[in-house]
CSV table of C-alpha atoms in Angstrom, one decimal:
chain,number,residue,atom,x,y,z
A,1,MET,CA,80.0,-13.2,-86.3
A,2,GLN,CA,82.1,-13.2,-83.1
A,3,ARG,CA,84.1,-16.3,-82.1
A,4,TRP,CA,85.2,-16.8,-78.6
A,5,ARG,CA,87.6,-19.5,-77.2
A,6,GLY,CA,86.8,-19.9,-73.6
A,7,LEU,CA,84.7,-17.8,-71.1
A,8,GLU,CA,87.5,-15.2,-70.8
A,9,ASP,CA,87.0,-14.2,-74.4
A,10,ILE,CA,83.5,-13.0,-73.8
A,11,PRO,CA,83.4,-9.2,-73.7
A,12,GLN,CA,82.9,-7.9,-70.2
A,13,ASP,CA,80.1,-5.6,-71.3
A,14,TRP,CA,78.2,-8.4,-73.0
A,15,GLY,CA,74.5,-8.0,-72.4
A,16,ARG,CA,71.5,-10.4,-72.5
A,17,SER,CA,71.4,-13.1,-75.2
A,18,VAL,CA,69.6,-16.1,-76.5
A,19,VAL,CA,71.7,-19.2,-76.1
A,20,THR,CA,71.7,-22.8,-77.5
A,21,ILE,CA,74.3,-25.4,-76.3
A,22,GLY,CA,75.5,-28.5,-78.0
A,23,SER,CA,78.3,-30.3,-79.9
A,24,TYR,CA,76.4,-29.5,-83.2
A,25,ASP,CA,78.8,-31.6,-85.2
A,26,GLY,CA,77.9,-31.3,-88.8
A,27,VAL,CA,75.2,-28.6,-88.2
A,28,HIS,CA,72.7,-31.1,-89.8
A,29,ARG,CA,69.1,-30.3,-90.6
A,30,GLY,CA,68.0,-31.2,-87.1
A,31,HIS,CA,70.6,-28.9,-85.6
A,32,GLN,CA,69.5,-26.2,-88.0
A,33,LEU,CA,66.0,-26.3,-86.6
A,34,ILE,CA,67.2,-25.5,-83.1
A,35,ILE,CA,69.7,-22.9,-84.2
A,36,GLU,CA,67.2,-21.1,-86.5
A,37,HIS,CA,64.7,-21.1,-83.7
A,38,ALA,CA,67.3,-19.5,-81.3
A,39,VAL,CA,68.1,-16.9,-83.9
A,40,ASP,CA,64.5,-16.1,-84.5
A,41,ARG,CA,63.8,-15.8,-80.8
A,42,ALA,CA,66.9,-13.5,-80.4
A,43,ARG,CA,65.6,-11.3,-83.2
A,44,LYS,CA,62.2,-11.0,-81.6
A,45,LEU,CA,63.8,-10.1,-78.2
A,46,GLY,CA,66.3,-7.7,-79.8
A,47,VAL,CA,69.4,-9.5,-78.4
A,48,PRO,CA,72.2,-11.6,-80.0
A,49,ALA,CA,72.0,-15.3,-80.6
A,50,VAL,CA,74.9,-17.3,-79.2
A,51,VAL,CA,75.9,-21.0,-79.8
A,52,VAL,CA,77.9,-22.7,-77.1
A,53,THR,CA,79.9,-25.7,-78.2
A,54,PHE,CA,82.9,-27.8,-77.0
A,55,ASP,CA,86.4,-28.8,-78.1
A,56,PRO,CA,87.4,-31.5,-78.0
A,57,HIS,CA,84.3,-33.6,-78.3
A,58,PRO,CA,83.2,-34.4,-74.7
A,59,SER,CA,83.3,-38.1,-75.2
A,60,GLU,CA,87.1,-38.0,-75.8
A,61,VAL,CA,87.6,-36.5,-72.3
A,62,VAL,CA,85.0,-38.7,-70.5
A,63,ARG,CA,86.0,-41.8,-72.3
A,64,PRO,CA,89.6,-41.3,-73.8
A,65,GLY,CA,90.0,-43.0,-77.2
A,66,SER,CA,86.3,-42.7,-78.1
A,67,HIS,CA,86.4,-39.5,-80.1
A,68,PRO,CA,83.8,-39.9,-82.9
A,69,PRO,CA,84.7,-39.1,-86.5
A,70,LEU,CA,83.9,-35.4,-87.0
A,71,LEU,CA,81.5,-34.2,-89.7
A,72,ALA,CA,82.9,-30.7,-89.6
A,73,PRO,CA,85.9,-28.9,-87.9
A,74,HIS,CA,85.0,-26.0,-85.7
A,75,PRO,CA,85.9,-23.3,-88.2
A,76,ARG,CA,83.5,-24.9,-90.7
A,77,ARG,CA,80.8,-25.2,-88.1
A,78,CYS,CA,81.2,-21.5,-87.3
A,79,GLU,CA,80.8,-20.7,-91.0
A,80,LEU,CA,77.6,-22.8,-91.2
A,81,MET,CA,76.2,-21.2,-88.0
A,82,ALA,CA,77.0,-17.7,-89.3
A,83,ASP,CA,75.0,-18.5,-92.4
A,84,LEU,CA,72.1,-19.3,-90.1
A,85,GLY,CA,72.3,-15.9,-88.5
A,86,VAL,CA,74.2,-16.7,-85.3
A,87,ASP,CA,75.9,-13.6,-83.8
A,88,ALA,CA,78.5,-15.4,-81.7
A,89,VAL,CA,80.0,-18.8,-81.1
A,90,LEU,CA,81.6,-19.7,-77.8
A,91,VAL,CA,83.9,-22.8,-78.0
A,92,LEU,CA,84.5,-24.0,-74.5
A,93,PRO,CA,87.7,-26.1,-74.0
A,94,PHE,CA,86.3,-29.4,-72.7
A,95,THR,CA,88.9,-30.4,-70.1
A,96,PRO,CA,88.7,-33.0,-67.3
A,97,GLU,CA,88.2,-30.1,-64.9
A,98,PHE,CA,85.3,-28.7,-66.9
A,99,SER,CA,83.7,-32.2,-67.2
A,100,GLN,CA,83.4,-32.1,-63.4
A,101,LEU,CA,81.2,-29.0,-63.4
A,102,SER,CA,77.8,-29.7,-62.0
A,103,PRO,CA,74.7,-28.7,-64.0
A,104,ALA,CA,73.9,-26.0,-61.4
A,105,ASP,CA,77.5,-24.5,-61.7
A,106,PHE,CA,77.3,-24.7,-65.5
A,107,VAL,CA,74.2,-22.6,-65.5
A,108,VAL,CA,75.7,-20.0,-63.2
A,109,LYS,CA,79.2,-19.8,-64.7
A,110,VAL,CA,78.2,-19.9,-68.3
A,111,LEU,CA,74.6,-18.9,-68.9
A,112,VAL,CA,74.1,-16.4,-66.0
A,113,ASP,CA,77.4,-14.8,-65.2
A,114,LYS,CA,78.9,-14.7,-68.7
A,115,LEU,CA,76.2,-14.8,-71.4
A,116,HIS,CA,73.4,-13.3,-69.3
A,117,ALA,CA,70.9,-15.6,-71.0
A,118,LYS,CA,67.4,-14.3,-71.6
A,119,ALA,CA,66.3,-17.5,-73.3
A,120,VAL,CA,67.9,-20.9,-73.8
A,121,VAL,CA,66.8,-23.1,-76.8
A,122,GLU,CA,67.5,-26.8,-76.8
A,123,GLY,CA,66.3,-30.2,-78.1
A,124,PRO,CA,64.2,-32.5,-75.9
A,125,ASN,CA,67.1,-34.8,-75.0
A,126,PHE,CA,69.6,-32.2,-74.1
A,127,ARG,CA,71.9,-33.2,-71.2
A,128,PHE,CA,74.7,-31.2,-69.6
A,129,GLY,CA,77.0,-30.9,-66.6
A,130,HIS,CA,78.9,-33.7,-64.7
A,131,ARG,CA,77.8,-37.1,-65.8
A,132,ALA,CA,75.2,-35.4,-68.1
A,133,ALA,CA,73.0,-35.1,-65.0
A,134,GLY,CA,71.4,-31.8,-66.1
A,135,THR,CA,68.1,-32.2,-68.0
A,136,VAL,CA,65.9,-29.7,-69.8
A,137,ASP,CA,63.5,-29.9,-66.8
A,138,PHE,CA,66.3,-28.9,-64.5
A,139,LEU,CA,67.3,-26.2,-66.9
A,140,ALA,CA,63.8,-24.8,-66.9
A,141,GLU,CA,63.8,-24.8,-63.0
A,142,GLN,CA,67.1,-22.8,-63.1
A,143,GLY,CA,65.5,-20.5,-65.6
A,144,ARG,CA,62.8,-19.6,-63.2
A,145,VAL,CA,65.4,-18.9,-60.6
A,146,TYR,CA,67.7,-16.8,-62.8
A,147,ASP,CA,65.2,-15.1,-65.1
A,148,PHE,CA,65.7,-16.9,-68.4
A,149,GLU,CA,63.2,-18.8,-70.5
A,150,VAL,CA,63.7,-22.3,-71.8
A,151,GLU,CA,62.3,-23.4,-75.1
A,152,ILE,CA,62.4,-26.9,-76.4
A,153,VAL,CA,62.5,-27.6,-80.2
A,154,ASP,CA,61.9,-31.0,-81.7
A,155,LEU,CA,65.0,-31.6,-83.8
A,156,TYR,CA,64.0,-35.0,-85.2
A,157,VAL,CA,63.7,-34.8,-89.0
A,158,THR,CA,63.3,-37.9,-91.1
A,159,GLY,CA,63.6,-38.8,-94.7
A,160,GLU,CA,64.9,-41.5,-97.0
A,161,ALA,CA,68.4,-41.5,-95.5
A,162,GLY,CA,69.0,-44.4,-93.1
A,163,GLY,CA,65.7,-46.1,-94.0
A,164,GLY,CA,63.7,-43.3,-92.3
A,165,LYS,CA,65.6,-43.1,-89.0
A,166,PRO,CA,65.6,-39.7,-87.3
A,167,PHE,CA,68.4,-37.6,-88.6
A,168,SER,CA,71.4,-37.4,-86.3
A,169,SER,CA,75.1,-36.9,-86.3
A,170,THR,CA,75.5,-40.6,-85.5
A,171,LEU,CA,73.4,-41.7,-88.4
A,172,THR,CA,75.3,-39.3,-90.7
A,173,ARG,CA,78.7,-40.8,-89.6
A,174,ASN,CA,77.4,-44.3,-90.2
A,175,LEU,CA,76.2,-43.5,-93.7
A,176,ILE,CA,79.5,-41.8,-94.5
A,177,ALA,CA,81.4,-44.9,-93.2
A,178,GLU,CA,79.3,-47.0,-95.6
A,179,GLY,CA,79.9,-44.7,-98.6
A,180,ASP,CA,76.4,-43.5,-98.7
A,181,VAL,CA,77.3,-39.8,-99.2
A,182,ALA,CA,74.0,-39.1,-100.9
A,183,GLY,CA,72.2,-40.1,-97.7
A,184,ALA,CA,74.6,-38.0,-95.6
A,185,ARG,CA,73.8,-35.1,-97.9
A,186,GLU,CA,70.1,-35.4,-97.2
A,187,ILE,CA,70.7,-35.2,-93.5
A,188,LEU,CA,73.3,-32.4,-93.7
A,189,GLY,CA,71.4,-30.4,-96.3
A,190,ARG,CA,74.7,-30.2,-98.3
A,191,PRO,CA,77.4,-32.5,-99.4
A,192,HIS,CA,79.8,-33.9,-96.8
A,193,ARG,CA,83.1,-32.1,-96.8
A,194,VAL,CA,86.6,-33.0,-95.7
A,195,GLU,CA,89.4,-30.5,-95.4
A,196,GLY,CA,93.2,-30.6,-95.1
A,197,VAL,CA,96.5,-29.6,-96.6
A,198,VAL,CA,97.7,-30.9,-99.9
A,199,VAL,CA,100.8,-33.0,-99.4
A,200,ARG,CA,103.1,-34.8,-101.8
A,201,GLY,CA,102.2,-38.5,-102.3
A,202,ALA,CA,103.7,-41.1,-104.7
A,203,GLN,CA,102.7,-38.8,-107.6
A,204,ARG,CA,101.4,-41.9,-109.6
A,205,GLY,CA,98.3,-40.0,-110.6
A,206,ARG,CA,100.5,-37.4,-112.4
A,207,GLU,CA,102.4,-40.1,-114.1
A,208,LEU,CA,99.2,-41.8,-115.3
A,209,GLY,CA,97.7,-38.5,-116.6
A,210,PHE,CA,95.3,-37.9,-113.7
A,211,PRO,CA,97.2,-35.6,-111.3
A,212,THR,CA,95.5,-35.6,-107.9
A,213,ALA,CA,95.6,-33.4,-104.8
A,214,ASN,CA,96.6,-35.7,-101.9
A,215,VAL,CA,94.7,-34.2,-99.0
A,216,GLU,CA,96.1,-34.8,-95.5
A,217,THR,CA,92.8,-34.6,-93.7
A,218,LEU,CA,92.3,-33.1,-90.2
A,219,PRO,CA,92.4,-35.4,-87.2
A,220,HIS,CA,89.2,-37.4,-86.5
A,221,THR,CA,87.7,-36.5,-89.8
A,222,ALA,CA,84.8,-38.7,-91.0
A,223,ILE,CA,86.2,-40.2,-94.2
A,224,PRO,CA,83.8,-42.1,-96.6
A,225,ALA,CA,84.3,-45.8,-97.3
A,226,ASP,CA,87.0,-46.7,-99.7
A,227,GLY,CA,86.0,-46.1,-103.4
A,228,VAL,CA,85.6,-43.6,-106.1
A,229,TYR,CA,83.3,-40.6,-105.7
A,230,ALA,CA,82.1,-37.6,-107.7
A,231,GLY,CA,82.3,-34.3,-106.1
A,232,TYR,CA,84.1,-31.0,-105.9
A,233,LEU,CA,87.5,-29.7,-105.0
A,234,TYR,CA,87.6,-26.3,-103.4
A,235,ALA,CA,91.0,-24.5,-103.7
A,236,GLN,CA,92.3,-21.0,-104.2
A,237,GLY,CA,88.7,-19.6,-104.2
A,238,GLU,CA,87.6,-21.9,-107.0
A,239,THR,CA,85.1,-24.7,-107.0
A,240,MET,CA,86.2,-27.5,-109.4
A,241,PRO,CA,84.4,-30.7,-110.5
A,242,ALA,CA,86.4,-33.6,-109.2
A,243,ALA,CA,86.8,-37.4,-109.3
A,244,ILE,CA,87.8,-38.4,-105.7
A,245,SER,CA,89.5,-41.6,-104.7
A,246,VAL,CA,89.5,-42.8,-101.1
A,247,GLY,CA,91.5,-45.9,-100.1
A,248,THR,CA,94.9,-47.5,-100.0
A,249,ASN,CA,95.6,-47.7,-103.7
A,250,PRO,CA,95.7,-51.6,-103.9
A,251,GLN,CA,96.9,-51.4,-107.6
A,252,PHE,CA,100.3,-50.4,-106.2
A,253,ASP,CA,100.0,-52.4,-102.9
A,254,GLY,CA,99.5,-49.3,-100.8
A,255,THR,CA,98.9,-49.5,-97.1
A,256,GLU,CA,98.2,-45.9,-96.1
A,257,ARG,CA,94.6,-44.7,-96.5
A,258,THR,CA,94.4,-41.5,-98.5
A,259,VAL,CA,91.9,-39.0,-99.9
A,260,GLU,CA,92.9,-37.8,-103.4
A,261,ALA,CA,90.9,-35.5,-105.7
A,262,TYR,CA,91.5,-35.1,-109.4
A,263,ALA,CA,90.2,-31.7,-110.7
A,264,ILE,CA,88.5,-32.7,-113.9
A,265,ASP,CA,89.9,-31.0,-117.0
A,266,ARG,CA,92.2,-28.8,-115.0
A,267,VAL,CA,95.8,-28.5,-116.2
A,268,GLY,CA,98.8,-27.2,-114.3
A,269,LEU,CA,97.3,-26.9,-110.8
A,270,ASP,CA,99.9,-26.6,-108.1
A,271,LEU,CA,98.2,-26.9,-104.7
A,272,TYR,CA,101.0,-28.3,-102.6
A,273,GLY,CA,100.9,-26.9,-99.1
A,274,MET,CA,97.5,-25.3,-99.5
A,275,HIS,CA,94.4,-25.9,-97.4
A,276,VAL,CA,91.7,-27.3,-99.5
A,277,ALA,CA,88.3,-28.9,-99.2
A,278,VAL,CA,86.7,-31.9,-100.9
A,279,GLU,CA,83.0,-32.4,-101.1
A,280,PHE,CA,81.3,-35.8,-101.9
A,281,LEU,CA,78.3,-35.9,-104.1
A,282,ALA,CA,77.9,-39.5,-105.1
A,283,TYR,CA,79.5,-42.9,-104.8
A,284,VAL,CA,80.7,-44.2,-108.2
A,285,ARG,CA,82.3,-47.6,-107.5
A,286,GLY,CA,84.3,-49.5,-104.9
A,287,GLN,CA,88.1,-49.8,-104.6
A,288,ALA,CA,89.5,-52.5,-106.9
A,289,LYS,CA,92.8,-54.0,-108.1
A,290,PHE,CA,93.0,-54.5,-111.9
A,291,ASP,CA,94.8,-57.1,-113.9
A,292,SER,CA,96.9,-54.5,-115.7
A,293,LEU,CA,97.9,-50.9,-115.7
A,294,GLU,CA,96.0,-50.5,-119.0
A,295,ASP,CA,92.8,-51.8,-117.4
A,296,LEU,CA,93.3,-49.3,-114.6
A,297,LEU,CA,93.7,-46.5,-117.0
A,298,VAL,CA,90.6,-47.4,-119.0
A,299,GLN,CA,88.6,-47.6,-115.7
A,300,MET,CA,90.0,-44.2,-114.5
A,301,GLY,CA,88.9,-42.6,-117.8
A,302,ALA,CA,85.4,-44.1,-117.3
A,303,ASP,CA,85.3,-42.9,-113.7
A,304,VAL,CA,86.2,-39.3,-114.7
A,305,GLU,CA,83.4,-39.4,-117.4
A,306,ARG,CA,80.9,-40.6,-114.8
A,307,CYS,CA,82.0,-38.0,-112.3
A,308,ARG,CA,81.7,-35.3,-114.9
A,309,GLU,CA,78.1,-36.4,-115.7
A,310,ILE,CA,77.2,-36.4,-112.0
A,311,VAL,CA,78.6,-33.0,-111.2
A,312,ALA,CA,77.0,-31.5,-114.4
A,313,ALA,CA,73.6,-32.9,-113.3
A,314,ASP,CA,74.1,-31.3,-109.8
A,315,ALA,CA,74.8,-27.9,-111.2
């Protein structure tokens, strides 16, 4: 799959394509419906399928300080989109100048002049251009002028997550913030993942017999609520069952919120400086401060056993 950063990266000889546009944070099951439809349409027309997305999130430029917690960084989104059959992803730098682009100019500069859209696939509430003034009806009008079709896909999937609310990135973020990683998994179609570099912490886990990878997560990452979780640690091409701790480590009067993953039954791992990923399968318990170090160790042992059971059942 090709990845382009900005309009200038698009090959000059790029032909017609089927395009879908959106933030697509998380590439959740609703997003997947739209992207899969775009890919299917592209295959039928014999042209590539292109996803257009933005960096940073448009809200951060329009309303500084309002950047939402991110469900997936752009490289991860590209991987997920490639798995869906997308041929190219165009990441447009969302600058203050770009935010001023009118819907009509966006159509010409992006869809017509650069991507030579043959069809555009969107959800019913898609908005674009300055002040989000562009609607799917306006897009359809422009399609008639510039010779591209506009197809609308209902992206609203529902399930048990969120009490039956339509699946969305916002709902997913809320569930993660509450620690409901199982609900987030239903929406995403896979466990929620955070990524980052392993850094040196206080190394108390190593001293206690449970050495953890202290993950310095990427900016704006959606971090689950404080507590202990069962999941996986991905490192060095391996997938390892893990007991994951999120929080400030109140037992030792910590103040900095961290994500630490203990690779169950693994000995001698040295991951410092490596980029790793942590996936959350299930919430085990909340963060707590114990009366003694011995009580903490007993609980940690129980946590590891519970995490081992959960991961084994997920296999």
